[in-house]
Coordinates of C-alpha atoms and ligand atoms in Angstrom, one line a residue:
M1 CA -10.0 5.1 -27.9
S2 CA -8.7 8.6 -28.3
L3 CA -5.9 9.6 -26.0
V4 CA -6.9 13.1 -25.0
P5 CA -4.9 14.6 -22.1
F6 CA -6.9 14.8 -18.8
E7 CA -8.2 18.2 -17.9
E8 CA -7.1 17.7 -14.3
K9 CA -3.8 16.1 -13.6
V10 CA -3.9 12.4 -12.5
W11 CA -1.3 12.1 -9.8
L12 CA 1.0 9.3 -8.8
S13 CA -0.5 9.3 -5.3
S14 CA -2.0 12.5 -3.7
P15 CA -3.8 13.3 -0.5
T16 CA -7.5 12.5 -0.3
M17 CA -9.4 14.3 2.5
H18 CA -12.8 13.3 3.8
G19 CA -14.0 16.1 6.1
D20 CA -13.3 14.8 9.6
E21 CA -9.7 16.1 9.2
L22 CA -10.9 19.7 9.3
R23 CA -13.1 19.0 12.4
Y24 CA -10.1 17.8 14.4
V25 CA -7.9 20.6 13.2
T26 CA -10.6 23.2 14.0
E27 CA -11.0 21.7 17.5
A28 CA -7.3 22.1 18.1
Y29 CA -7.5 25.7 16.8
E30 CA -10.6 26.7 18.9
T31 CA -9.1 25.3 22.1
N32 CA -5.6 26.7 21.4
W33 CA -4.0 23.3 21.4
M34 CA -1.7 24.5 18.6
S35 CA 1.5 22.9 19.7
T36 CA 3.2 19.6 20.1
V37 CA 0.9 18.6 22.9
G38 CA -2.8 17.7 22.6
E39 CA -5.7 15.3 22.3
N40 CA -5.1 14.6 18.6
I41 CA -1.6 13.3 19.3
N42 CA -2.7 11.2 22.2
E43 CA -5.6 9.7 20.2
I44 CA -3.6 8.8 17.0
E45 CA -0.9 7.2 19.1
R46 CA -3.5 5.1 20.7
L47 CA -5.3 4.2 17.4
V48 CA -2.1 3.3 15.5
A49 CA -0.7 1.2 18.4
A50 CA -4.0 -0.6 18.4
K51 CA -4.1 -1.1 14.6
V52 CA -0.6 -2.4 14.5
D53 CA -0.9 -4.2 17.8
C54 CA 2.6 -3.0 18.8
G55 CA 1.9 -1.6 22.2
N56 CA 3.5 1.8 21.7
A57 CA 3.4 4.5 19.0
V58 CA 5.3 7.7 19.2
A59 CA 4.1 10.6 17.0
L60 CA 6.9 12.4 15.3
A61 CA 7.4 15.2 12.8
T62 CA 8.3 12.9 9.9
G63 CA 9.0 9.2 9.1
T64 CA 12.6 10.2 8.6
S65 CA 12.9 11.6 12.2
A66 CA 11.3 8.3 13.4
L67 CA 14.0 6.4 11.5
H68 CA 16.7 8.6 13.0
L69 CA 15.4 7.9 16.6
A70 CA 15.1 4.2 15.6
M71 CA 18.9 4.1 14.8
K72 CA 19.6 5.6 18.2
L73 CA 17.4 3.1 19.9
V74 CA 19.1 0.1 18.3
G75 CA 22.5 1.7 19.2
V76 CA 24.0 2.6 15.8
K77 CA 27.4 4.2 16.5
P78 CA 30.0 5.9 14.3
G79 CA 31.7 3.3 12.1
D80 CA 29.1 0.6 12.6
E81 CA 28.2 -1.3 9.5
V82 CA 24.4 -1.5 9.0
L83 CA 22.8 -3.8 6.5
C84 CA 20.2 -1.9 4.5
T85 CA 17.6 -2.4 1.8
D86 CA 19.2 -1.2 -1.4
M87 CA 16.2 -0.4 -3.7
T88 CA 14.3 2.1 -1.6
F89 CA 13.9 5.8 -1.0
S90 CA 17.0 7.5 0.4
A91 CA 15.2 8.3 3.7
T92 CA 15.5 4.6 4.6
V93 CA 19.2 4.8 4.8
N94 CA 20.2 8.5 5.5
P95 CA 19.4 8.2 9.2
V96 CA 22.1 5.4 9.4
A97 CA 24.6 8.1 8.2
Y98 CA 23.2 10.7 10.6
E99 CA 24.5 8.5 13.4
G100 CA 27.9 7.9 11.6
G101 CA 26.9 4.4 10.6
I102 CA 28.0 2.9 7.3
P103 CA 25.1 1.6 5.2
V104 CA 26.0 -1.8 3.5
F105 CA 23.5 -2.3 0.8
V106 CA 21.8 -5.7 0.3
D107 CA 20.4 -6.7 -3.1
S108 CA 16.7 -7.2 -3.8
E109 CA 14.8 -10.3 -4.9
Y110 CA 12.3 -10.7 -7.7
E111 CA 9.4 -12.2 -5.7
T112 CA 8.5 -9.1 -3.6
W113 CA 11.2 -6.5 -4.8
N114 CA 12.5 -6.3 -1.2
M115 CA 15.7 -7.3 0.5
D116 CA 16.9 -10.8 -0.6
P117 CA 17.3 -13.1 2.4
V118 CA 20.0 -15.0 0.5
A119 CA 22.0 -11.8 -0.1
L120 CA 21.4 -10.9 3.5
E121 CA 22.9 -14.1 4.8
K122 CA 25.9 -13.4 2.5
A123 CA 26.1 -9.9 3.9
F124 CA 26.4 -11.2 7.4
E125 CA 29.2 -13.5 6.2
L126 CA 31.1 -10.6 4.6
H127 CA 30.3 -8.1 7.5
P128 CA 30.0 -10.2 10.6
S129 CA 30.2 -7.2 13.0
A130 CA 26.8 -5.9 11.7
K131 CA 24.2 -5.8 14.4
V132 CA 21.4 -3.9 12.7
V133 CA 19.3 -4.5 9.6
V134 CA 17.2 -1.7 8.1
L135 CA 14.4 -3.4 6.1
A136 CA 11.9 -1.5 3.9
H137 CA 8.6 -2.8 2.4
L138 CA 8.7 -1.4 -1.0
Y139 CA 5.5 0.2 -2.5
G140 CA 3.4 -1.4 0.3
T141 CA 4.4 -5.0 -0.3
P142 CA 5.7 -6.9 2.7
A143 CA 9.2 -8.4 2.5
K144 CA 10.1 -12.1 3.1
L145 CA 9.7 -11.5 6.8
D146 CA 10.0 -15.0 8.2
E147 CA 13.3 -15.7 6.4
I148 CA 14.8 -12.3 7.3
R149 CA 13.7 -12.5 10.9
A150 CA 15.3 -16.0 11.2
I151 CA 18.6 -14.8 9.7
C152 CA 18.7 -11.7 12.0
D153 CA 18.0 -13.9 15.1
A154 CA 20.8 -16.3 14.1
H155 CA 23.2 -13.3 13.9
G156 CA 21.8 -11.5 17.0
A157 CA 20.9 -8.5 14.9
Y158 CA 18.1 -5.9 15.4
I159 CA 15.6 -5.0 12.7
V160 CA 14.6 -1.5 12.0
E161 CA 11.5 -1.9 9.9
D162 CA 10.7 0.9 7.5
A163 CA 7.0 0.5 7.0
A164 CA 6.7 4.1 5.7
E165 CA 5.0 2.9 2.5
S166 CA 3.2 -0.2 3.9
F167 CA 1.0 1.1 6.7
G168 CA -2.0 -1.3 6.7
A169 CA -0.2 -4.1 4.9
S170 CA 0.1 -7.5 6.7
Y171 CA 2.2 -10.6 6.6
K172 CA 0.7 -13.8 7.9
G173 CA -2.0 -11.8 9.6
V174 CA 0.4 -9.4 11.4
Q175 CA 0.7 -5.8 10.5
T176 CA 3.9 -4.5 9.0
G177 CA 5.6 -2.2 11.5
R178 CA 5.3 -4.8 14.2
F179 CA 8.0 -7.1 13.0
G180 CA 11.0 -5.0 13.7
D181 CA 12.6 -4.3 17.0
T182 CA 11.6 -0.8 16.0
G183 CA 9.1 0.1 13.3
V184 CA 8.4 3.3 11.4
I185 CA 5.5 4.6 9.4
S186 CA 5.1 7.9 7.5
F187 CA 2.2 10.3 7.0
N188 CA 3.9 12.2 4.2
G189 CA 1.6 13.8 1.6
N190 CA 1.9 10.9 -0.9
K191 CA 1.5 8.0 1.5
I192 CA -1.7 5.9 1.8
I193 CA -3.0 8.2 4.5
T194 CA -1.5 11.5 5.3
G195 CA -1.3 14.4 7.8
S196 CA 0.4 16.5 5.1
A197 CA 3.5 15.4 7.0
G198 CA 4.2 13.3 10.0
G199 CA 5.6 9.9 11.1
M200 CA 5.5 7.4 13.9
L201 CA 7.9 5.2 15.7
L202 CA 6.4 1.8 16.7
T203 CA 7.8 -0.4 19.4
Q204 CA 6.7 -3.1 21.8
S205 CA 9.1 -1.8 24.4
E206 CA 7.5 0.9 26.6
A207 CA 11.0 1.9 27.7
D208 CA 12.1 2.6 24.1
A209 CA 8.9 4.6 23.5
K210 CA 9.7 6.7 26.5
R211 CA 13.2 7.3 25.4
A212 CA 12.1 8.3 21.8
R213 CA 9.5 10.6 23.2
K214 CA 12.0 12.3 25.4
W215 CA 14.6 12.7 22.7
S216 CA 12.0 14.1 20.4
T217 CA 11.2 16.9 22.8
Q218 CA 14.8 18.2 23.4
S219 CA 15.7 15.6 26.0
R220 CA 14.5 17.5 29.0
E221 CA 15.2 15.8 32.4
N222 CA 12.7 15.8 35.1
A223 CA 13.7 19.1 36.8
P224 CA 12.1 22.5 37.4
W225 CA 14.6 24.1 34.9
Y226 CA 15.9 23.0 31.5
Q227 CA 18.2 20.1 32.6
H228 CA 19.9 18.0 29.9
E229 CA 21.9 14.8 30.2
E230 CA 21.5 13.7 26.6
L231 CA 21.4 15.2 23.1
G232 CA 17.9 16.4 22.2
Y233 CA 15.9 16.8 19.0
N234 CA 12.8 18.8 18.0
Y235 CA 11.1 15.9 16.4
R236 CA 7.6 15.8 18.0
M237 CA 4.5 15.9 15.9
S238 CA 2.3 19.0 15.9
N239 CA -1.3 18.6 17.3
V240 CA -2.6 20.2 14.1
I241 CA -1.0 17.6 11.9
A242 CA -2.2 15.0 14.3
G243 CA -5.7 16.3 13.7
V244 CA -5.5 15.6 10.0
I245 CA -4.2 12.1 10.7
R246 CA -6.9 11.5 13.2
G247 CA -9.5 12.3 10.5
Q248 CA -7.7 10.1 8.0
L249 CA -7.2 7.0 10.1
P250 CA -10.8 5.7 9.7
Y251 CA -10.3 5.7 5.9
L252 CA -7.2 3.5 5.8
E253 CA -9.1 0.4 4.7
E254 CA -11.1 2.3 2.2
H255 CA -7.9 3.7 0.6
I256 CA -6.4 0.2 0.5
A257 CA -9.5 -1.1 -1.2
Q258 CA -9.3 1.6 -3.8
K259 CA -5.6 1.1 -4.4
R260 CA -6.2 -2.6 -4.7
A261 CA -8.9 -2.1 -7.4
I262 CA -6.4 0.1 -9.3
Y263 CA -3.7 -2.6 -9.1
E264 CA -6.1 -5.3 -10.4
R265 CA -7.4 -3.1 -13.2
Y266 CA -3.9 -2.5 -14.4
K267 CA -3.1 -6.2 -14.1
E268 CA -6.1 -7.2 -16.2
G269 CA -5.5 -4.4 -18.7
F270 CA -1.9 -5.5 -19.3
K271 CA -2.5 -9.2 -19.4
D272 CA -1.6 -9.5 -23.2
L273 CA 1.5 -7.3 -22.9
P274 CA 5.1 -8.5 -22.2
V275 CA 5.0 -7.0 -18.7
S276 CA 4.2 -8.0 -15.1
M277 CA 3.0 -6.0 -12.1
N278 CA 5.0 -5.5 -8.9
P279 CA 4.7 -9.0 -7.3
F280 CA 3.8 -10.2 -3.8
D281 CA 3.5 -13.5 -2.0
S282 CA -0.3 -14.0 -2.1
E283 CA -0.1 -16.9 0.4
A284 CA 1.7 -14.9 3.1
S285 CA 1.0 -11.3 2.6
V286 CA -1.7 -8.7 2.0
P287 CA -0.1 -5.5 0.5
N288 CA -1.7 -2.1 0.9
Y289 CA -1.2 -1.6 -2.9
W290 CA 0.2 1.9 -2.3
L291 CA 1.7 2.1 -5.7
S292 CA 1.0 0.0 -8.8
C293 CA 4.2 -0.7 -10.7
L294 CA 5.0 -2.4 -14.0
L295 CA 8.1 -4.5 -15.1
I296 CA 8.8 -4.9 -18.7
D297 CA 10.0 -8.5 -19.8
S298 CA 13.7 -8.5 -20.5
D299 CA 13.2 -9.5 -24.1
A300 CA 10.6 -6.8 -24.7
M301 CA 12.9 -3.9 -23.7
A302 CA 13.7 -1.4 -26.4
P303 CA 17.1 0.3 -26.2
H304 CA 17.1 2.5 -23.1
V305 CA 20.0 4.1 -21.2
R306 CA 20.1 6.5 -18.3
G307 CA 23.0 8.9 -17.7
E308 CA 23.4 10.8 -14.4
Q309 CA 20.5 13.2 -15.2
E310 CA 19.0 12.3 -18.6
P311 CA 17.4 9.2 -20.1
L312 CA 17.7 8.2 -23.8
Y313 CA 15.6 5.7 -25.6
K314 CA 14.5 4.4 -29.0
S315 CA 11.1 3.0 -30.0
E316 CA 11.0 -0.5 -31.5
P317 CA 8.0 -2.5 -32.7
G318 CA 6.6 -4.8 -30.0
K319 CA 9.0 -3.4 -27.4
S320 CA 9.1 -0.4 -25.0
S321 CA 11.1 1.1 -22.1
P322 CA 10.2 2.8 -18.8
T323 CA 11.1 6.3 -20.2
E324 CA 8.9 5.8 -23.3
I325 CA 6.0 4.7 -21.1
L326 CA 6.6 7.5 -18.6
D327 CA 6.6 10.0 -21.5
A328 CA 3.4 8.6 -22.8
I329 CA 1.8 8.9 -19.3
A330 CA 3.1 12.5 -19.0
T331 CA 1.6 13.4 -22.4
L332 CA -1.8 12.4 -20.9
N333 CA -1.3 14.9 -18.0
A334 CA -0.7 12.0 -15.6
E335 CA 2.2 11.3 -13.3
G336 CA 4.3 8.2 -13.2
R337 CA 7.7 7.7 -11.8
P338 CA 10.8 5.6 -12.2
I339 CA 11.4 2.8 -9.7
W340 CA 13.5 4.0 -6.7
K341 CA 17.0 4.1 -8.0
P342 CA 19.0 1.6 -5.9
M343 CA 21.2 3.2 -3.2
H344 CA 24.3 1.3 -4.5
M345 CA 23.9 3.2 -7.8
Q346 CA 23.7 6.6 -6.1
P347 CA 26.7 8.9 -6.3
I348 CA 26.5 9.7 -2.6
F349 CA 26.9 6.1 -1.7
R350 CA 29.3 5.0 -4.4
M351 CA 32.0 4.0 -1.9
N352 CA 29.6 1.9 0.3
P353 CA 29.7 -1.9 0.2
F354 CA 27.0 -3.7 -1.8
V355 CA 26.2 -7.4 -1.4
T356 CA 24.4 -9.5 -4.0
R357 CA 23.6 -13.3 -3.9
E358 CA 26.8 -14.0 -5.8
G359 CA 28.9 -12.1 -3.4
D360 CA 30.2 -8.5 -3.0
G361 CA 28.8 -6.7 -6.0
R362 CA 30.9 -3.6 -5.5
C363 CA 33.6 -2.6 -8.1
L364 CA 31.0 -2.9 -10.8
T365 CA 31.7 0.7 -11.6
N366 CA 29.7 0.7 -14.8
A367 CA 26.6 0.4 -12.7
Y368 CA 27.4 3.7 -11.2
I369 CA 28.8 5.5 -14.3
A370 CA 26.2 4.6 -16.8
G371 CA 23.2 4.1 -14.5
G372 CA 22.7 1.0 -16.4
S373 CA 22.3 -2.6 -15.3
V374 CA 24.1 -4.9 -17.7
G375 CA 27.6 -6.3 -17.6
Q376 CA 29.7 -7.0 -20.7
D377 CA 27.9 -10.3 -21.1
G378 CA 24.6 -8.5 -21.4
K379 CA 23.2 -10.0 -18.2
P380 CA 21.9 -7.8 -15.3
L381 CA 24.6 -7.1 -12.7
D382 CA 22.2 -7.3 -9.8
V383 CA 18.4 -7.5 -9.2
G384 CA 17.9 -3.9 -8.0
S385 CA 19.5 -2.3 -11.0
D386 CA 17.6 -4.7 -13.3
I387 CA 14.2 -3.7 -11.8
F388 CA 15.3 -0.1 -11.9
Q389 CA 16.1 -0.5 -15.6
R390 CA 12.9 -2.3 -16.6
G391 CA 10.3 -1.0 -14.1
L392 CA 8.2 2.1 -13.4
C393 CA 5.5 3.3 -11.1
L394 CA 2.1 3.9 -12.6
P395 CA -0.4 6.6 -11.7
S396 CA -1.9 5.1 -8.5
D397 CA -4.0 7.9 -7.2
N398 CA -7.2 6.7 -5.5
K399 CA -9.2 9.6 -7.0
M400 CA -8.3 8.3 -10.6
T401 CA -11.5 7.1 -12.3
P402 CA -11.8 3.7 -14.1
Q403 CA -12.2 5.7 -17.4
Q404 CA -9.0 7.6 -16.8
Q405 CA -7.2 4.4 -15.9
D406 CA -8.4 2.8 -19.1
V407 CA -6.9 5.7 -21.1
I408 CA -3.6 5.2 -19.3
I409 CA -3.7 1.4 -20.0
E410 CA -4.4 2.1 -23.7
A411 CA -1.5 4.6 -23.8
V412 CA 0.8 1.9 -22.4
K413 CA -0.4 -0.7 -24.9
R414 CA 0.4 1.7 -27.8
C415 CA 4.0 2.0 -26.5
F416 CA 4.3 -1.8 -27.4
A417 CA 2.6 -1.4 -30.8
Ligands
PLP1 C1 8.3 8.3 2.6 C2 9.3 7.4 3.1 C3 10.1 7.6 4.2 C4 10.2 8.9 4.9 O1 9.0 9.4 5.4 P1 8.8 11.0 5.6 O2 7.6 11.1 6.5 O3 8.7 11.6 4.3 O4 10.1 11.5 6.3 C5 11.0 6.6 4.6 N1 11.1 5.5 3.9 C6 10.4 5.2 2.8 C7 10.6 3.9 2.2 C8 9.5 6.1 2.3 O5 8.8 5.9 1.2

C-alpha cells in the first residue's frame, strides 16, 4: 500500500451537516426569531430532555457555561474542595475555579480511562469536607457509574456529570447526563452532533432548571423594570444555533453507528500490534465512540519525552511512541491528537491536590517538570500520566472513508516496523 497524503484533510472529528439544519436556521431568519428566544430552542430542550429522560434541559451558549451554572446549582463556594476527573479537557474543571472552588484531582483507572472509584474513596478520606464530584465521561465512554454513585451517596456528595463528549452513550440502559444531580452536554463543533457551538444543562429538578434559565438570562426578576436580586449571566443559547442543533438531533444515532464502525475497523486493523484501543465495560455500557484512541503497550514504547511545549522521540524496531504515530498521521494530511494532558500535570493547577489509589500523589514534581510519567524506579507515577504518555487520539471523523482509514492503519503499522 502506498501512503500518499490525502487530498482533503481527514479531521479528528468535524461537523457533519445533513440539510435540515439550514431549514430551521432559515425559518428563524425568515420569521425574525434571531435572538435567544424561539421555537428552535423550545424544541431542542424538549427533544434532549426526552432522549436523556431527565425531565428538564436548559439550552445554553456552551457546555462550559452549563458547567458553570451547574457549579452554582450544587452550591460550590469560595474555598470549597471539589473532587474532579483528572484526565479530561480543562473545561471540566475551570468552572470550579470560576466559583472560587479548589479542584482536587482524582486519578483515572485503566478499564474506562475515567475517574477511579478507589482513588475517589481515598480522596473523600483525605478531603472529607468535599461535597461535590465533577465526573467526565472521556471520549464518549461511560465511567464506572454504579461505584461512583455509591461512594458519593455514602459521603452525601453531589455529582456534576460532564457528559459533553458522551451524548447518546448509555450505562445499564440509562443515558449519560442523567446520572448526575446536574448533567451537562456540549454541541461544540467537534462533538458528536453540533450547533457550531452550544451546550445544555440537564436536571431532574424543575426548580434547578428554572434557576439556571433565570441566571442565564441576566437574572431578571418578575417586575416591569430590570430588577435584580442575584448575579446574572448572558449564557442563553441563540435560536439560530438551536436551529442547527434541531436539524442535527435526528442524526445522533447515525453518527454513533459511523463512529462505532470506525472504532471497530481500527481495532481489527491493529490486532497484531502491541497496542489496545480505548476500553469500555461491554457488559454495562454502550459508548458513543466519539473518539477512537490507541494505547501502546508499555514494553513497546520507544523513547519518548515531552517538555513543556515540545516532544522528543526516537524510533526503534518493533516499538513506537505517540508522537511518532501522530507525525505519521500528520504526514498523511490527517489529524490525530495527544490524550488530554491530565489536569494535575498542568502548570496552572500545579499547586492543587491530586489523589491516586496509593494516596496523595502530589509532590511528584517530576510529573510536572518533565511532563513525563515515570518515577526513579521506571514505573508510572499514576494512571493518568501513564495513559497520556502512551496514548493518542486517532482520526475519528465520520466522513473518513474505509479506504482512508486503511491508509492510516497501515501508517501506524509501519511505525512499529
Ligand atoms: C467540549 C467539552 C467541554 C466544553 O464544552 P464547550 O461547549 O466547548 O464549552 C467540557 N468538557 C469536556 C470533557 C469537553 O470535551
